[in-house]
Coordinates of C-alpha atoms in Angstrom, one line a residue:
Chain A
M1 CA 63.0 56.9 -24.8
G2 CA 66.4 55.5 -25.7
K3 CA 67.5 52.1 -24.4
L4 CA 69.0 52.4 -21.0
A5 CA 71.9 50.1 -20.0
I6 CA 71.7 51.2 -16.4
E7 CA 68.9 52.9 -14.5
T8 CA 69.0 53.5 -10.8
R9 CA 66.6 55.3 -8.5
G10 CA 67.5 56.3 -5.0
L11 CA 70.2 53.7 -4.7
T12 CA 71.3 53.6 -1.1
K13 CA 73.8 51.7 1.0
S14 CA 75.3 52.2 4.4
F15 CA 78.0 50.4 6.3
G16 CA 76.9 50.5 9.9
T17 CA 76.0 54.1 10.5
T18 CA 78.2 55.5 7.7
P19 CA 76.2 56.2 4.5
A20 CA 78.4 55.2 1.6
V21 CA 75.8 55.8 -1.2
A22 CA 73.0 58.1 -0.3
G23 CA 70.4 58.0 -3.0
V24 CA 72.1 57.7 -6.4
D25 CA 70.0 58.2 -9.6
L26 CA 71.7 57.2 -12.8
A27 CA 70.5 56.8 -16.4
V28 CA 73.1 55.4 -18.7
S29 CA 72.4 54.9 -22.3
A30 CA 73.6 51.7 -24.1
G31 CA 76.8 51.9 -26.1
V32 CA 78.4 54.8 -24.4
V33 CA 81.3 55.3 -21.9
Y34 CA 79.8 56.7 -18.8
G35 CA 82.2 58.2 -16.2
V36 CA 81.5 58.3 -12.5
L37 CA 83.8 60.9 -11.2
G38 CA 84.6 61.6 -7.6
P39 CA 87.2 61.6 -4.9
N40 CA 88.2 58.7 -2.7
G41 CA 85.4 57.6 -0.5
A42 CA 82.7 59.3 -2.6
G43 CA 80.8 56.1 -3.0
K44 CA 81.9 55.1 -6.5
T45 CA 83.1 51.6 -5.7
T46 CA 80.0 50.8 -3.5
T47 CA 77.8 51.9 -6.4
I48 CA 79.6 49.7 -8.8
R49 CA 79.5 46.7 -6.5
M50 CA 75.7 47.1 -6.1
L51 CA 75.3 47.3 -9.9
A52 CA 77.5 44.2 -10.4
T53 CA 75.3 42.3 -7.9
L54 CA 78.1 42.0 -5.3
L55 CA 76.2 44.1 -2.7
H56 CA 72.6 44.3 -1.8
P57 CA 71.3 47.9 -1.8
D58 CA 69.6 49.0 1.4
A59 CA 67.1 51.0 -0.5
G60 CA 66.2 52.1 -4.0
E61 CA 66.4 50.1 -7.1
A62 CA 68.7 49.4 -10.0
H63 CA 68.2 47.9 -13.4
V64 CA 71.1 46.7 -15.4
L65 CA 70.4 45.8 -19.1
G66 CA 66.8 45.7 -18.1
Y67 CA 67.3 43.3 -15.2
D68 CA 66.8 44.0 -11.5
V69 CA 70.1 43.7 -9.7
V70 CA 68.5 42.0 -6.7
R71 CA 65.7 39.8 -8.2
D72 CA 67.5 38.9 -11.5
A73 CA 71.1 38.9 -10.2
R74 CA 72.0 35.9 -12.2
A75 CA 70.8 37.4 -15.5
V76 CA 72.8 40.5 -14.7
R77 CA 75.9 38.5 -13.9
S78 CA 75.8 36.6 -17.2
R79 CA 75.7 39.8 -19.2
V80 CA 78.2 42.1 -17.4
G81 CA 81.9 42.1 -16.7
L82 CA 83.5 43.6 -13.7
T83 CA 87.1 44.7 -13.3
G84 CA 87.5 45.7 -9.7
Q85 CA 90.0 48.1 -8.2
F86 CA 92.1 45.4 -6.7
A87 CA 93.3 42.0 -7.7
S88 CA 90.7 40.4 -9.9
V89 CA 92.7 37.4 -11.1
D90 CA 94.6 34.8 -9.1
E91 CA 98.1 36.1 -8.6
D92 CA 99.6 32.7 -8.0
L93 CA 98.4 31.4 -11.4
T94 CA 99.8 32.3 -14.8
G95 CA 98.0 34.6 -17.2
V96 CA 96.9 31.8 -19.4
E97 CA 95.8 29.6 -16.4
N98 CA 93.6 32.5 -15.2
L99 CA 91.9 33.0 -18.5
V100 CA 91.4 29.3 -19.2
L101 CA 90.0 28.9 -15.7
L102 CA 87.4 31.7 -16.4
A103 CA 86.6 30.4 -19.8
R104 CA 85.9 26.9 -18.4
L105 CA 83.7 28.5 -15.7
L106 CA 81.8 30.3 -18.4
G107 CA 81.2 27.1 -20.4
Y108 CA 83.9 26.8 -23.0
S109 CA 85.2 23.3 -23.7
R110 CA 88.8 22.8 -22.8
P111 CA 90.3 23.3 -26.3
R112 CA 88.1 26.3 -27.0
A113 CA 89.0 27.8 -23.6
R114 CA 92.7 27.5 -24.5
R115 CA 92.0 29.1 -27.9
R116 CA 90.0 32.0 -26.3
A117 CA 92.7 32.6 -23.7
A118 CA 95.4 32.7 -26.3
D119 CA 93.4 35.1 -28.5
L120 CA 92.8 37.4 -25.5
L121 CA 96.4 37.4 -24.4
D122 CA 97.4 38.2 -28.0
A123 CA 95.0 41.1 -28.3
F124 CA 96.2 42.6 -25.0
G125 CA 99.9 42.3 -25.8
L126 CA 100.4 39.6 -23.1
A127 CA 101.3 36.6 -25.3
E128 CA 104.9 36.6 -24.1
A129 CA 103.8 36.8 -20.4
A130 CA 101.2 34.0 -20.8
D131 CA 103.1 31.4 -18.8
R132 CA 104.3 33.8 -16.1
Q133 CA 102.6 34.1 -12.7
V134 CA 100.5 37.2 -12.6
K135 CA 102.2 38.4 -9.4
K136 CA 105.3 38.9 -11.6
Y137 CA 103.5 41.2 -14.0
S138 CA 104.1 45.0 -14.1
G139 CA 101.3 47.3 -13.1
G140 CA 100.2 47.9 -16.7
M141 CA 100.2 44.2 -17.6
R142 CA 98.3 43.6 -14.4
R143 CA 95.6 45.9 -15.4
R144 CA 95.4 44.5 -18.9
I145 CA 95.0 40.9 -17.7
D146 CA 92.4 42.2 -15.2
I147 CA 90.4 43.7 -18.1
A148 CA 91.0 40.7 -20.4
A149 CA 89.5 38.5 -17.6
S150 CA 86.3 40.5 -17.9
L151 CA 86.1 39.9 -21.6
V152 CA 86.3 36.1 -21.8
V153 CA 82.7 36.2 -22.9
T154 CA 82.2 39.6 -24.5
P155 CA 79.9 41.4 -22.0
E156 CA 77.2 43.8 -23.0
L157 CA 78.3 46.1 -20.2
I158 CA 81.6 46.3 -18.4
F159 CA 82.3 48.0 -15.1
L160 CA 85.8 49.3 -14.7
D161 CA 86.6 50.5 -11.2
E162 CA 89.4 53.1 -11.4
P163 CA 91.1 51.3 -14.3
T164 CA 94.1 53.5 -14.5
T165 CA 94.8 54.4 -10.8
G166 CA 98.5 54.0 -10.2
L167 CA 99.5 53.4 -13.9
D168 CA 102.2 55.2 -15.7
P169 CA 101.2 57.4 -18.7
R170 CA 101.9 54.7 -21.3
S171 CA 100.0 52.0 -19.6
R172 CA 97.2 54.5 -19.0
N173 CA 97.0 55.2 -22.7
Q174 CA 96.8 51.5 -23.4
V175 CA 93.9 51.1 -21.1
W176 CA 92.2 54.1 -22.8
E177 CA 92.7 52.4 -26.2
I178 CA 91.1 49.3 -24.8
V179 CA 88.1 51.2 -23.5
R180 CA 87.7 52.9 -26.9
G181 CA 87.9 49.6 -28.6
M182 CA 85.3 48.1 -26.4
V183 CA 82.8 50.9 -27.0
A184 CA 83.5 50.7 -30.8
E185 CA 82.4 47.1 -30.6
G186 CA 79.1 48.1 -28.9
T187 CA 79.9 47.3 -25.2
T188 CA 78.7 49.9 -22.7
V189 CA 81.4 50.9 -20.3
L190 CA 80.8 52.4 -16.9
L191 CA 84.1 53.5 -15.4
T192 CA 84.9 55.2 -12.2
T193 CA 87.8 57.6 -11.9
Q194 CA 89.2 60.2 -9.7
Y195 CA 91.1 61.7 -12.6
L196 CA 89.3 64.5 -14.3
D197 CA 91.3 64.4 -17.5
E198 CA 90.4 60.7 -17.8
A199 CA 86.7 61.4 -17.6
D200 CA 87.2 64.3 -20.0
Q201 CA 89.1 62.1 -22.5
L202 CA 86.9 59.0 -22.4
A203 CA 83.4 59.6 -21.1
D204 CA 80.5 60.6 -23.2
R205 CA 78.7 61.5 -20.1
I206 CA 79.9 62.1 -16.6
A207 CA 78.2 61.9 -13.2
V208 CA 80.0 63.8 -10.5
I209 CA 79.6 62.1 -7.2
D210 CA 80.4 63.4 -3.8
H211 CA 79.5 62.1 -0.4
G212 CA 77.4 59.3 -1.9
K213 CA 75.3 61.6 -4.1
V214 CA 75.3 62.7 -7.7
V215 CA 76.0 66.4 -7.6
A216 CA 76.1 67.0 -11.4
E217 CA 75.5 65.0 -14.5
G218 CA 76.1 65.7 -18.2
S219 CA 78.6 65.7 -21.0
S220 CA 82.0 67.1 -20.1
G221 CA 81.1 70.2 -22.2
Q222 CA 77.8 70.7 -20.3
L223 CA 79.5 70.4 -17.0
K224 CA 82.1 72.9 -18.0
A225 CA 79.5 75.3 -19.3
S226 CA 77.6 75.1 -16.1
V227 CA 80.4 77.0 -14.3
G228 CA 80.9 79.8 -16.7
A229 CA 82.4 80.5 -20.2
G230 CA 85.9 79.7 -19.3
S231 CA 89.0 80.8 -17.5
L232 CA 91.5 83.4 -18.4
H233 CA 95.2 82.8 -17.9
V234 CA 97.6 85.7 -18.1
R235 CA 101.3 85.6 -17.7
L236 CA 103.4 88.8 -17.3
R237 CA 106.9 89.6 -18.3
A238 CA 107.7 91.1 -14.9
P239 CA 106.4 89.4 -11.8
E240 CA 106.6 92.6 -9.8
Q241 CA 103.8 94.0 -11.9
R242 CA 101.4 91.3 -10.8
A243 CA 99.6 93.3 -8.1
E244 CA 98.9 96.1 -10.5
A245 CA 97.8 93.7 -13.3
E246 CA 95.5 92.0 -10.8
R247 CA 93.9 95.4 -10.0
V248 CA 93.5 96.3 -13.7
L249 CA 92.0 92.9 -14.6
A250 CA 89.6 92.9 -11.7
G251 CA 88.5 96.4 -12.7
V252 CA 87.6 95.4 -16.3
L253 CA 86.4 91.9 -15.8
E254 CA 84.4 92.6 -12.6
V255 CA 85.3 89.1 -11.2
S256 CA 87.9 88.1 -8.7
V257 CA 91.3 87.5 -10.1
E258 CA 93.5 84.8 -8.5
P259 CA 97.3 84.9 -8.5
S260 CA 98.6 81.5 -9.7
A261 CA 101.4 79.4 -8.2
D262 CA 103.7 80.9 -11.0
P263 CA 104.7 84.3 -9.6
A264 CA 104.2 86.0 -12.9
A265 CA 100.8 84.5 -13.7
L266 CA 97.1 85.2 -12.8
S267 CA 93.9 83.6 -13.7
A268 CA 90.2 84.5 -13.5
R269 CA 86.9 82.7 -14.2
V270 CA 85.1 84.8 -16.7
S271 CA 81.6 84.8 -18.2
D272 CA 81.8 87.6 -20.7
P273 CA 84.3 87.2 -23.6
E274 CA 83.8 90.8 -24.6
R275 CA 85.4 92.0 -21.4
V276 CA 88.3 89.7 -21.9
A277 CA 89.3 91.5 -25.1
R278 CA 89.0 94.9 -23.3
S279 CA 91.1 93.7 -20.4
L280 CA 94.0 93.0 -22.7
A281 CA 93.9 96.5 -24.2
E282 CA 93.7 97.9 -20.7
L283 CA 96.7 96.0 -19.6
S284 CA 98.8 97.3 -22.4
R285 CA 97.6 100.9 -21.8
S286 CA 98.8 100.5 -18.2
G287 CA 102.2 99.6 -19.5
I288 CA 102.1 95.9 -18.4
D289 CA 103.8 93.5 -20.7
V290 CA 102.0 90.3 -21.2
T291 CA 103.8 87.2 -22.5
E292 CA 100.8 84.9 -22.5
F293 CA 97.1 85.6 -22.6
A294 CA 94.8 82.6 -23.0
L295 CA 91.1 82.0 -22.7
G296 CA 90.3 78.4 -22.2
Q297 CA 87.4 76.1 -21.2
P298 CA 87.3 75.6 -17.5
S299 CA 89.1 72.4 -16.5
L300 CA 87.1 69.7 -14.8
D301 CA 89.1 70.5 -11.7
E302 CA 87.5 73.9 -11.7
V303 CA 84.1 72.3 -12.4
F304 CA 84.6 69.9 -9.4
L305 CA 85.6 72.8 -7.2
A306 CA 82.6 74.8 -8.3
L307 CA 80.2 71.9 -7.8
T308 CA 81.4 70.5 -4.5
G309 CA 83.3 73.3 -2.9
H310 CA 86.5 71.2 -2.6
A311 CA 89.1 69.9 -5.0
A312 CA 88.6 66.5 -6.6
E313 CA 92.1 65.3 -6.1
E314 CA 92.9 66.0 -2.5
T315 CA 96.4 67.4 -2.6
P316 CA 97.7 68.6 0.7
K317 CA 98.1 72.4 0.3
E318 CA 97.9 73.8 3.8
D319 CA 100.0 76.8 2.9
A320 CA 98.0 77.8 -0.1
A321 CA 94.8 78.1 1.9
Chain B
M1 CA 111.1 51.0 -31.6
N2 CA 109.6 49.4 -34.7
A3 CA 108.2 46.5 -32.7
T4 CA 106.5 48.9 -30.3
S5 CA 104.8 51.0 -33.0
T6 CA 103.4 48.0 -34.9
E7 CA 102.3 46.5 -31.6
Q8 CA 100.4 49.7 -30.8
A9 CA 98.9 50.0 -34.2
S10 CA 97.7 46.4 -34.3
A11 CA 96.4 46.2 -30.8
P12 CA 93.0 47.8 -31.3
V13 CA 92.4 45.6 -34.4
A14 CA 93.2 42.4 -32.5
L15 CA 91.2 43.7 -29.6
R16 CA 88.2 44.4 -31.8
S17 CA 88.4 40.9 -33.3
V18 CA 88.4 39.2 -29.9
L19 CA 85.5 41.3 -28.8
S20 CA 83.4 40.6 -31.8
A21 CA 84.3 36.9 -31.9
G22 CA 82.6 36.5 -28.5
E23 CA 80.6 33.4 -28.4
R24 CA 78.2 32.5 -25.6
P25 CA 78.8 28.9 -24.7
P26 CA 76.1 27.1 -22.7
R27 CA 76.3 27.6 -18.9
P28 CA 78.1 24.7 -17.2
G29 CA 76.5 22.9 -14.3
P30 CA 77.4 23.0 -10.6
V31 CA 79.6 19.9 -10.7
S32 CA 81.7 21.2 -13.6
T33 CA 82.2 24.7 -12.1
S34 CA 83.1 23.2 -8.7
L35 CA 85.7 20.9 -10.3
T36 CA 87.1 23.8 -12.2
F37 CA 87.6 25.7 -8.9
G38 CA 89.1 22.5 -7.5
R39 CA 91.6 22.6 -10.4
R40 CA 92.5 26.2 -9.4
A41 CA 93.4 24.9 -5.9
L42 CA 95.7 22.3 -7.5
L43 CA 97.3 24.8 -9.7
K44 CA 98.0 26.9 -6.7
I45 CA 99.7 23.9 -5.0
K46 CA 101.8 23.5 -8.2
H47 CA 102.9 27.1 -8.2
V48 CA 103.3 27.5 -4.4
P49 CA 104.4 24.0 -3.2
E50 CA 105.7 25.4 0.1
Q51 CA 102.1 25.7 1.2
L52 CA 102.2 21.9 1.6
V53 CA 104.3 22.3 4.7
D54 CA 101.3 22.0 6.9
V55 CA 100.3 18.6 5.4
T56 CA 103.8 17.2 5.5
M57 CA 106.0 18.6 8.2
F58 CA 103.3 19.1 10.8
P59 CA 102.0 15.5 10.8
I60 CA 105.6 14.2 10.9
M61 CA 106.5 16.5 13.8
F62 CA 103.4 15.6 15.7
T63 CA 103.7 11.9 15.3
L64 CA 107.4 11.8 16.3
M65 CA 106.9 14.2 19.2
F66 CA 103.9 12.6 20.8
T67 CA 105.1 9.1 20.3
Y68 CA 108.4 9.5 21.9
L69 CA 107.5 12.2 24.4
F70 CA 104.5 10.4 25.9
G71 CA 104.9 6.8 24.8
G72 CA 107.0 5.6 27.6
A73 CA 105.0 7.4 30.3
L74 CA 101.5 6.7 29.0
A75 CA 101.6 3.2 27.6
G76 CA 104.8 1.7 29.0
S77 CA 106.5 1.6 25.7
T78 CA 106.6 3.9 22.6
Q79 CA 105.8 0.9 20.4
E80 CA 102.5 0.2 22.2
Y81 CA 101.6 3.9 22.4
L82 CA 102.2 4.2 18.7
Q83 CA 99.7 1.5 18.0
F84 CA 97.1 3.5 20.1
L85 CA 98.2 7.0 19.0
L86 CA 98.6 6.7 15.2
P87 CA 94.9 6.6 14.3
G88 CA 94.4 9.6 16.6
I89 CA 97.2 11.5 15.1
L90 CA 95.9 10.8 11.7
V91 CA 92.6 12.4 12.7
Q92 CA 94.3 15.4 14.3
A93 CA 96.6 16.0 11.3
N94 CA 93.6 16.1 9.0
V95 CA 91.4 18.2 11.2
M96 CA 94.3 20.7 11.7
I97 CA 94.8 20.9 7.9
T98 CA 91.1 22.0 7.5
M99 CA 92.0 25.3 9.1
N100 CA 94.0 26.2 6.1
T101 CA 90.7 26.4 4.1
G102 CA 89.5 29.4 6.1
I103 CA 92.8 31.2 5.9
T104 CA 93.1 30.7 2.1
L105 CA 89.5 31.9 1.6
N106 CA 90.0 34.9 3.7
T107 CA 93.2 35.8 1.7
D108 CA 91.2 35.5 -1.5
I109 CA 88.5 37.8 -0.2
Q110 CA 91.0 40.4 1.1
N111 CA 92.9 40.7 -2.2
G112 CA 89.8 41.0 -4.3
V113 CA 89.8 37.9 -6.4
F114 CA 86.6 36.7 -4.9
D115 CA 84.8 39.7 -6.3
R116 CA 85.5 38.3 -9.7
F117 CA 84.2 34.8 -8.8
R118 CA 81.1 36.2 -7.2
S119 CA 80.4 38.3 -10.3
L120 CA 80.3 35.2 -12.5
P121 CA 77.1 33.5 -13.5
V122 CA 78.0 30.2 -11.9
W123 CA 76.4 28.1 -9.1
R124 CA 77.2 30.3 -6.1
P125 CA 78.8 27.8 -3.7
S126 CA 81.1 26.4 -6.4
P127 CA 84.2 28.5 -5.6
L128 CA 83.9 27.3 -2.0
V129 CA 83.1 23.7 -2.9
G130 CA 85.9 23.7 -5.4
A131 CA 88.3 25.0 -2.8
L132 CA 87.2 22.2 -0.4
L133 CA 87.6 19.6 -3.2
G134 CA 91.2 20.9 -3.7
D135 CA 91.7 20.5 0.0
A136 CA 90.7 16.9 -0.2
V137 CA 94.0 16.4 -2.1
R138 CA 95.8 18.0 0.7
Y139 CA 94.1 15.8 3.3
S140 CA 95.0 12.7 1.2
I141 CA 98.7 13.8 1.2
G142 CA 98.6 14.5 4.9
S143 CA 97.0 11.1 5.6
A144 CA 99.6 9.3 3.4
V145 CA 102.4 11.0 5.2
V146 CA 101.1 9.9 8.7
I147 CA 100.3 6.4 7.7
V148 CA 103.7 5.8 5.9
L149 CA 105.6 7.3 8.8
G150 CA 103.6 5.1 11.2
L151 CA 104.3 2.0 9.2
V152 CA 108.0 2.8 9.2
L153 CA 108.0 3.3 13.0
G154 CA 106.3 0.0 13.5
F155 CA 102.5 0.7 13.5
R156 CA 100.6 -2.4 12.2
P157 CA 97.0 -1.9 11.2
E158 CA 95.1 -5.2 11.8
G159 CA 92.4 -4.0 9.5
G160 CA 94.7 -4.1 6.5
V161 CA 94.5 -2.0 3.4
V162 CA 90.7 -2.0 3.4
G163 CA 90.6 -0.7 7.0
V164 CA 93.1 2.0 6.3
V165 CA 91.4 3.1 3.0
L166 CA 88.0 3.2 4.7
S167 CA 89.4 5.3 7.5
V168 CA 90.9 7.8 5.2
A169 CA 87.7 8.0 3.2
L170 CA 85.6 8.8 6.2
L171 CA 88.2 11.3 7.4
L172 CA 87.9 13.1 4.0
V173 CA 84.2 13.3 4.4
F174 CA 84.4 14.6 7.9
S175 CA 87.1 17.1 7.0
F176 CA 85.1 18.4 4.0
C177 CA 82.1 19.0 6.3
L178 CA 84.1 20.6 9.1
S179 CA 85.6 23.0 6.7
W180 CA 82.4 24.9 6.4
L181 CA 82.9 26.1 9.9
W182 CA 86.1 27.7 8.7
T183 CA 84.6 29.1 5.6
M184 CA 82.0 30.8 7.8
L185 CA 84.6 32.2 10.1
S186 CA 86.7 33.5 7.2
L187 CA 83.7 35.5 6.0
I188 CA 83.1 37.0 9.4
L189 CA 86.7 37.8 10.4
R190 CA 88.6 40.5 8.7
T191 CA 92.2 39.3 8.3
P192 CA 93.8 35.9 7.6
N193 CA 95.6 36.3 10.9
S194 CA 92.5 36.6 12.9
V195 CA 91.0 33.6 11.1
A196 CA 94.2 31.6 12.1
G197 CA 93.9 32.8 15.7
V198 CA 90.3 31.9 16.2
S199 CA 90.7 28.6 14.4
M200 CA 93.5 27.6 16.7
M201 CA 91.3 28.6 19.7
V202 CA 88.6 26.2 18.5
M203 CA 91.0 23.5 17.3
F204 CA 93.1 23.0 20.4
P205 CA 90.3 22.0 22.8
L206 CA 88.5 20.1 19.9
T207 CA 91.5 17.9 19.3
F208 CA 93.1 17.6 22.8
V209 CA 89.9 17.2 24.8
S210 CA 89.2 13.9 23.0
N211 CA 90.5 10.4 23.1
I212 CA 93.3 11.1 20.6
F213 CA 96.2 11.1 23.2
V214 CA 94.9 9.2 26.2
D215 CA 92.1 6.9 27.3
P216 CA 89.3 9.1 28.6
R217 CA 88.8 6.8 31.6
T218 CA 91.8 8.5 33.3
M219 CA 90.0 11.9 33.1
P220 CA 87.7 13.5 35.7
G221 CA 84.0 12.8 35.1
W222 CA 83.1 16.3 33.8
M223 CA 85.8 16.1 31.2
Q224 CA 84.8 12.6 30.2
A225 CA 81.4 14.1 29.5
V226 CA 82.9 16.7 27.2
V227 CA 85.1 14.1 25.5
E228 CA 82.0 12.0 25.0
V229 CA 80.1 14.7 23.0
N230 CA 83.2 15.8 21.0
P231 CA 82.7 14.6 17.4
I232 CA 86.4 14.1 17.1
T233 CA 86.2 11.4 19.8
H234 CA 83.7 9.4 17.7
L235 CA 85.8 9.9 14.6
V236 CA 88.9 8.6 16.4
T237 CA 87.0 5.6 17.7
V238 CA 85.9 4.8 14.2
V239 CA 89.4 5.2 12.7
R240 CA 90.9 3.1 15.5
G241 CA 88.3 0.5 15.0
L242 CA 88.6 0.3 11.2
M243 CA 92.4 0.1 11.4
D244 CA 92.1 -2.5 14.1
G245 CA 89.9 -4.7 11.9
S246 CA 86.5 -4.1 13.5
V247 CA 83.6 -2.2 12.1
P248 CA 82.0 0.1 14.7
A249 CA 78.8 0.6 12.8
G250 CA 77.1 2.7 15.5
E251 CA 80.1 5.1 15.8
I252 CA 80.3 5.4 12.0
G253 CA 76.6 6.5 12.1
W254 CA 77.5 9.1 14.7
V255 CA 80.3 10.5 12.5
L256 CA 78.1 10.7 9.5
V257 CA 75.4 12.4 11.4
S258 CA 77.8 15.0 12.8
S259 CA 79.2 15.5 9.3
V260 CA 75.8 16.2 7.9
L261 CA 75.0 18.5 10.8
L262 CA 78.2 20.5 10.3
V263 CA 77.3 21.1 6.6
A264 CA 73.6 21.7 7.4
V265 CA 74.5 24.4 9.9
F266 CA 77.6 26.1 8.6
G267 CA 77.0 25.6 4.9
P268 CA 73.9 27.9 4.7
L269 CA 75.4 30.3 7.2
T270 CA 78.5 30.5 4.9
M271 CA 76.4 31.1 1.8
V272 CA 74.3 33.9 3.4
L273 CA 77.5 35.7 4.5
Y274 CA 79.1 35.0 1.1
R275 CA 76.1 36.5 -0.7
D276 CA 76.3 39.9 0.9
K277 CA 80.0 40.2 1.8
K278 CA 80.9 43.9 2.2

């Protein structure tokens, strides 16, 4: 049995009569990035808050680094870092004041606290903003100081609650680099996200969570495999041939073929690569010109849809339905 | 361009070195962490000095307003009324300032920074105690403003410097203890506005139905009874006494007992709510 950084059994929490977390079982190995993936309101934040000892579970149990989150809360607190979804440093204070404050609270002497704060600000590319109030930081800088604040004493485990929500692509990449750096140094990272590509990029293992329950768990490859071999994307030269192409493909593949938003494109979820090859030949025999023909792994979007019956990122698409 | 690419290339290296350099200093005690949180409150005053309006402008406004509005009618002359009113206004100003504690705490909770504090391995009440220690600085400023203004207007404390200093010290103790009522409220109520609203609702009767403004002997019997049990009344009696050069020992005992009771009741309630805040 490998060493588990987090282990929960039947973790449950309700707010009033609304169940937020309805029996979550997790087993997270030490030294990995573990992604908890789910839409807004799935119970991700509530789960993290229980694991970080901020909330008492109603039922079930959770061990973090071997300590019970209720009975040994203090032992857990001294070994983990938490970067919440919202402000996690004081916006009225400057970057350096925030870090020195935390370093002092964690037992550093005044000169060492200053030294540590300066090192962290340097490492996070915030040295120039050290003496500026945090409320004047940009979104990306904000996130970096939030994460830096969790690393004043290097934690064995860090919780990152939606670390890249609302960030521009460049800042998001910086956060990803930070996550990779932390894991390389041996810190276990549990992050929640509603972005499928983020889980795909970063996480060694992923738990898909919906309505307070884990609906699937595994590596990104395993999750994808669980919904079929892949998906076929076909793009035609002439959009008016799409109906015919749909008929031809459906005949060979024996699965349903979906027209895409692009008027010249189609896609289908396939399980048998053999038939895919034949379908291309069949299209050309029917005189349908194909400009693009690609067989790819299913995206986590498709995985989420297959597992939960609804899309992960709730985009309003009334007319598409 | 160049600067950006070197920054990006070196960032992970620097990051890995801060992570691996992590030392684990010994855990500081409750006094140390509370003082650190107190320092945070002072830094906030430094960065947002306009928050001091309630400890400077309000006491000035109250002192001037009540002295010149009621002085002639209630005591025959504003000068005589000032001599009676000033210790009371000093109490009212301080007690009013305590409300700010709850509003600040609620704001901290709403914007999430308290999650960070609560996830730290420190003595749990220290963020709250620290905030209250920081508030002691605010009470001192408020008291100084009232007393200096009073002296300028002609208030003469017979008790001298000692009487005044003792009064303020006792006021700080009482204010610190009363603040736990507001910390509890701020953990129950959802927005800073509702905390402010409820606090005012408590504060108005608490300060007005007392002996701050008038001698209770002019009130109907039932109200005198209320005034008599109001801890503010006892506090005002003590402050008046000390500033007048007497030492009302019994009343001082009363104030200390009510201070202890406030903490004994609202301190634990606050901590229970704080522990399992949604």
